[in-house]
Amino acid sequence: MSELLDFGGGESQIGSAGFPNSTGRATDCAEPGWSSVSWHSGLSLYWGEGRPASIGAFHGHRRAIAVKRVFDVAGSFGALALLLPLLLVVAALIKFSSPGPVFFVQQREGLGGKLFGILKFRTMESQICDPSGLSHTLPGDRRVTAFGRFLRRTSIDELPQLLNVLRGEMSLVGPRPHVPGMLALGRPFDEIVPYYRLRYAVLPGITGWAQANGLRGCIRNGRAATARVDHDLAYIQNWSLWLDCRILVLTLWREIVTGTGE
């Protein structure tokens, strides 16, 4: 018998062995320790011994990592060439609309938890912003500039991260990079979700499966925190170039066309 759980970002079905794969076809429980599968906005997440299993396209497969890297570099170069006029206009408007630098650099945890400086267009007043990132931005936050609100709503503030991708610190698609000591509900994230750090098995992304399904912004309860991590791990287990393309299109529609960014 299976149990249906509502995680707020789509329903997740937890069942027993005889797992369906990412194409929806049932497979045998071929790996020792696998005990169940859950579904997260249509992607399967395999479980064993109370935590997600360490399987997926990236697990021990250098070819998959190389293919993804080529996709990232080509996509980033193409996007930067296409968006260069927009980036220059945005940089000029930031410079002239409020005092301070054009870019905001913040320490984030990347592959294996290694720290790197993530790039963003500055959206806050430089004198009162929180460089640690532990203080969440709330609706109507007085630290955000008028132009910054537009950049956040459309996610244009994230575009400088294309440079992080070219530097090998990020991927176009992957779990979003968190600040060191990331909190959820006022507690360390890994206290809420014990297997939280499994998401550091791959490069972080400009966007991810969680974000493409609306799981972003402030975390309001433990189920929302769990859903966000489970979506990230389902992406890692089911990665393909087609999935990356799908996530990029979903993100473009959700964040830029409909303007639902935060």
Coordinates of N, CA and C in Angstrom, one line a residue, residues 13-14 30 38-40 55 57 60 72 74-75 109 120 138-139 160 169 175 178 181 187 203 205-206 210 219 239 259:
Q13 N 4.2 10.6 -4.4 CA 3.7 9.2 -4.1 C 4.8 8.4 -3.6
I14 N 4.6 7.8 -2.4 CA 5.6 6.9 -1.9 C 5.1 5.5 -2.0
A30 N 16.6 -3.6 -8.4 CA 17.8 -4.3 -8.8 C 19.0 -3.9 -7.8
S38 N 9.4 7.9 -4.4 CA 8.5 9.0 -4.3 C 8.5 9.8 -5.6
W39 N 7.4 10.6 -5.8 CA 7.3 11.4 -7.0 C 7.3 12.8 -6.6
H40 N 8.0 13.6 -7.4 CA 8.1 15.1 -7.1 C 7.9 15.8 -8.4
I55 N 22.0 7.3 -6.4 CA 22.0 6.8 -7.8 C 21.7 8.0 -8.7
A57 N 22.4 9.8 -13.0 CA 23.3 9.9 -14.2 C 24.7 10.4 -13.8
G60 N 29.2 8.4 -10.6 CA 30.3 7.6 -11.2 C 30.4 7.6 -12.7
D72 N 26.6 23.5 -20.6 CA 26.7 24.7 -19.8 C 27.5 25.8 -20.5
A74 N 28.4 26.1 -23.7 CA 27.8 26.6 -24.9 C 26.6 27.5 -24.6
G75 N 25.8 27.0 -23.7 CA 24.6 27.8 -23.3 C 24.9 29.1 -22.7
E109 N 27.7 27.9 -1.1 CA 28.3 26.6 -1.1 C 28.0 25.9 -2.4
K120 N 25.5 38.5 -8.6 CA 24.1 39.0 -8.9 C 24.2 40.5 -9.2
L138 N 11.8 39.7 2.5 CA 10.3 39.6 2.6 C 9.6 40.5 1.7
P139 N 8.4 40.3 1.3 CA 7.6 41.2 0.5 C 7.6 42.6 1.1
P160 N 24.0 37.5 -14.1 CA 25.4 37.5 -14.0 C 26.0 36.2 -13.6
E169 N 32.0 27.2 -11.6 CA 31.5 27.2 -10.2 C 30.0 26.8 -10.1
P175 N 20.7 22.2 -8.2 CA 20.1 22.7 -7.0 C 20.7 24.2 -6.8
H178 N 23.2 27.5 -1.7 CA 22.8 28.1 -0.5 C 23.9 28.8 0.2
G181 N 25.7 27.8 6.4 CA 24.8 27.9 7.6 C 23.4 28.2 7.3
R187 N 16.3 27.2 12.1 CA 17.2 26.1 12.4 C 18.1 25.8 11.3
L203 N 27.2 20.3 -9.2 CA 27.3 21.8 -9.2 C 26.0 22.4 -9.0
G205 N 23.0 25.3 -9.6 CA 22.5 25.8 -10.8 C 21.9 27.2 -10.7
I206 N 21.8 27.9 -11.8 CA 21.1 29.2 -11.9 C 19.6 28.9 -11.6
A210 N 13.3 22.4 -8.4 CA 12.5 23.0 -7.3 C 12.0 24.4 -7.8
I219 N 10.8 29.7 3.4 CA 10.2 28.4 3.8 C 9.3 28.5 5.0
W239 N 18.7 13.1 -14.1 CA 19.3 14.1 -15.0 C 19.3 13.6 -16.5
G259 N 6.5 36.7 -14.7 CA 7.0 37.6 -13.6 C 6.7 37.2 -12.2

